Amino acid sequence: TSDDVYEASARVVFGSATLSDAALQVDRSAGDPEREAATNVLIAESEEVASAVRRQLGASSSVSGLLDAISVEAEENANVLRITASSGSPATAARIANAFADQYIDFKARSDVQDIRAAEDDLREQLEALPRRAPERDTLEDSLQRLASLRAVATGDADVIGRASPPAVPAGLAL
């Protein structure tokens, strides 16, 4: 016997610049959009994101089971991920896709905060190494202030641009 399989997709836009790079006005991006897209696909499909999804949903499914239920693709010529979840239930498919989108964004935001804190620590070390009246102190202190402000609004440079809805018709049959 075969059961219906439903697919629901969420779409997430991602950026490539980090907040700490923007605050310090540096460009450390790879300059390779395909590589950045592939990296973001791997993040969305990571065990860490899937573990967070499992916690968010209170799911009894294993992390590997959740990962088996999704596919992530980078949209061609766009900084957009399409996260598609498959399930025997339309509502479950939508919940899983939306949870992966949410947890991907949370992961990116946490990464931004970690990067900002690392940059702040680096600037503090540089400040401690400088003499009290060094002219570079003002520039470093300004950069440190900008980073502190950005840390408060770190979002991971990613946003959901399309939430998954429960599909009305099955995508296919389970084998």
Coordinates of C-alpha atoms in Angstrom, one line a residue:
T1 CA 0.0 0.0 0.0
S2 CA 1.1 3.6 -0.6
D3 CA 0.4 6.6 1.4
D4 CA 0.2 10.2 0.2
V5 CA 3.2 12.5 0.7
Y6 CA 2.7 16.2 1.0
E7 CA 5.4 18.8 0.4
A8 CA 5.5 22.3 1.8
S9 CA 8.2 24.9 1.2
A10 CA 9.4 27.9 3.0
R11 CA 11.7 30.5 1.4
V12 CA 14.5 32.4 3.1
V13 CA 16.5 35.3 1.8
F14 CA 20.1 35.4 3.0
G15 CA 22.9 38.0 2.7
S16 CA 26.6 37.4 2.4
A17 CA 28.1 40.2 4.5
T18 CA 28.4 39.8 8.2
L19 CA 27.5 42.6 10.6
S20 CA 31.0 42.8 12.1
D21 CA 32.4 43.2 8.6
A22 CA 29.9 46.0 7.9
A23 CA 30.6 47.8 11.2
L24 CA 34.3 47.7 10.6
Q25 CA 33.9 48.5 6.9
V26 CA 35.8 45.5 5.7
D27 CA 34.9 43.0 2.9
R28 CA 35.9 39.5 3.7
S29 CA 33.4 37.8 1.5
A30 CA 34.5 35.1 -0.8
G31 CA 33.1 36.9 -3.8
D32 CA 31.7 33.6 -5.1
P33 CA 27.9 33.6 -5.0
E34 CA 27.7 29.9 -5.7
R35 CA 30.0 29.1 -2.9
E36 CA 28.0 31.3 -0.5
A37 CA 24.7 29.7 -1.6
A38 CA 26.2 26.2 -1.1
T39 CA 27.4 27.2 2.4
N40 CA 23.9 28.4 3.3
V41 CA 22.3 25.2 2.0
L42 CA 24.7 23.2 4.2
I43 CA 23.9 25.3 7.2
A44 CA 20.2 24.9 6.7
E45 CA 20.7 21.1 6.4
S46 CA 23.0 20.8 9.4
E47 CA 22.5 18.6 12.4
E48 CA 22.7 21.7 14.6
V49 CA 19.8 23.3 12.8
A50 CA 17.9 20.0 12.8
S51 CA 18.4 19.6 16.5
A52 CA 17.0 23.0 17.1
V53 CA 14.0 22.1 14.9
R54 CA 13.5 19.0 16.9
R55 CA 13.4 21.0 20.1
Q56 CA 11.2 23.7 18.6
L57 CA 8.6 21.1 17.4
G58 CA 9.0 18.8 20.4
A59 CA 9.3 16.2 17.8
S60 CA 9.8 12.5 18.6
S61 CA 11.6 12.1 15.2
S62 CA 15.3 11.7 15.3
V63 CA 17.6 14.5 13.9
S64 CA 18.4 12.2 11.0
G65 CA 14.7 11.6 10.4
L66 CA 14.0 15.3 10.3
L67 CA 16.9 15.8 7.9
D68 CA 15.6 13.0 5.7
A69 CA 12.2 14.8 5.6
I70 CA 13.7 18.0 4.1
S71 CA 15.5 19.2 1.0
V72 CA 17.2 22.6 0.7
E73 CA 18.0 24.3 -2.6
A74 CA 19.4 27.6 -3.4
E75 CA 17.3 29.5 -6.0
E76 CA 19.1 30.2 -9.2
N77 CA 20.5 33.7 -9.5
A78 CA 19.2 34.8 -6.1
N79 CA 20.2 34.7 -2.4
V80 CA 17.2 32.6 -1.6
L81 CA 16.9 29.2 -0.1
R82 CA 13.9 27.0 -0.7
I83 CA 13.4 24.6 2.3
T84 CA 11.0 21.8 1.4
A85 CA 9.6 19.3 3.9
S86 CA 7.8 16.1 3.1
S87 CA 5.3 14.3 5.3
G88 CA 2.3 12.2 5.3
S89 CA 0.5 15.2 6.9
P90 CA 0.1 18.5 5.1
A91 CA 0.2 20.4 8.4
T92 CA 3.3 18.6 9.5
A93 CA 5.1 19.3 6.3
A94 CA 4.4 23.0 6.7
R95 CA 5.4 23.0 10.3
I96 CA 8.7 21.3 9.6
A97 CA 9.6 23.6 6.6
N98 CA 8.8 26.7 8.7
A99 CA 10.8 25.4 11.7
F100 CA 13.8 24.8 9.5
A101 CA 13.5 28.3 8.1
D102 CA 13.2 29.7 11.7
Q103 CA 16.1 27.7 13.1
Y104 CA 18.3 28.5 10.1
I105 CA 17.8 32.2 10.8
D106 CA 18.4 31.7 14.5
F107 CA 21.6 29.9 13.7
K108 CA 22.8 32.7 11.4
A109 CA 21.9 35.3 14.1
R110 CA 23.8 33.4 16.8
S111 CA 26.8 33.2 14.4
D112 CA 26.6 36.9 13.8
V113 CA 26.7 37.6 17.6
Q114 CA 29.6 35.3 18.0
D115 CA 31.5 37.0 15.2
I116 CA 30.8 40.4 16.7
R117 CA 31.9 39.3 20.1
A118 CA 35.2 37.9 18.6
A119 CA 35.7 41.2 16.8
E120 CA 35.0 43.1 20.0
D121 CA 37.5 40.9 21.9
D122 CA 40.1 41.6 19.2
L123 CA 39.6 45.3 19.3
R124 CA 39.9 45.3 23.2
E125 CA 43.2 43.4 22.9
Q126 CA 44.4 46.0 20.4
L127 CA 43.3 48.8 22.7
E128 CA 45.1 47.2 25.7
A129 CA 48.3 47.0 23.7
L130 CA 48.3 50.7 22.8
P131 CA 49.7 53.5 24.9
R132 CA 47.0 55.6 26.6
R133 CA 47.5 58.6 24.3
A134 CA 48.0 56.7 21.0
P135 CA 46.1 58.4 18.2
E136 CA 44.7 55.0 17.0
R137 CA 42.7 54.6 20.2
D138 CA 39.8 56.8 19.0
T139 CA 39.3 54.8 15.8
L140 CA 39.4 51.5 17.7
E141 CA 37.0 52.8 20.4
D142 CA 34.6 54.0 17.7
S143 CA 34.7 50.6 16.0
L144 CA 34.1 48.9 19.3
Q145 CA 31.1 51.1 19.9
R146 CA 29.6 50.3 16.5
L147 CA 30.1 46.6 17.1
A148 CA 28.3 46.9 20.5
S149 CA 25.4 48.6 18.7
L150 CA 25.2 46.0 16.0
R151 CA 25.3 43.1 18.4
A152 CA 22.0 44.4 19.8
V153 CA 20.3 44.1 16.4
A154 CA 22.1 41.0 14.9
T155 CA 19.7 39.1 12.7
G156 CA 22.0 36.8 10.8
D157 CA 21.2 38.8 7.6
A158 CA 18.4 36.3 6.8
D159 CA 14.7 36.6 6.7
V160 CA 11.7 34.4 5.8
I161 CA 10.2 35.7 2.6
G162 CA 7.6 32.9 2.2
R163 CA 6.2 30.8 5.0
A164 CA 5.1 27.2 4.1
S165 CA 1.4 26.5 4.1
P166 CA -0.2 23.1 4.3
P167 CA -0.6 21.8 0.8
A168 CA -4.1 20.9 -0.4
V169 CA -3.0 18.1 -2.7
P170 CA -0.3 15.4 -2.2
A171 CA 3.0 15.8 -4.1
G172 CA 3.1 12.1 -4.7
L173 CA 2.9 8.7 -3.1
A174 CA 5.3 7.1 -0.6
L175 CA 6.9 4.0 -1.8

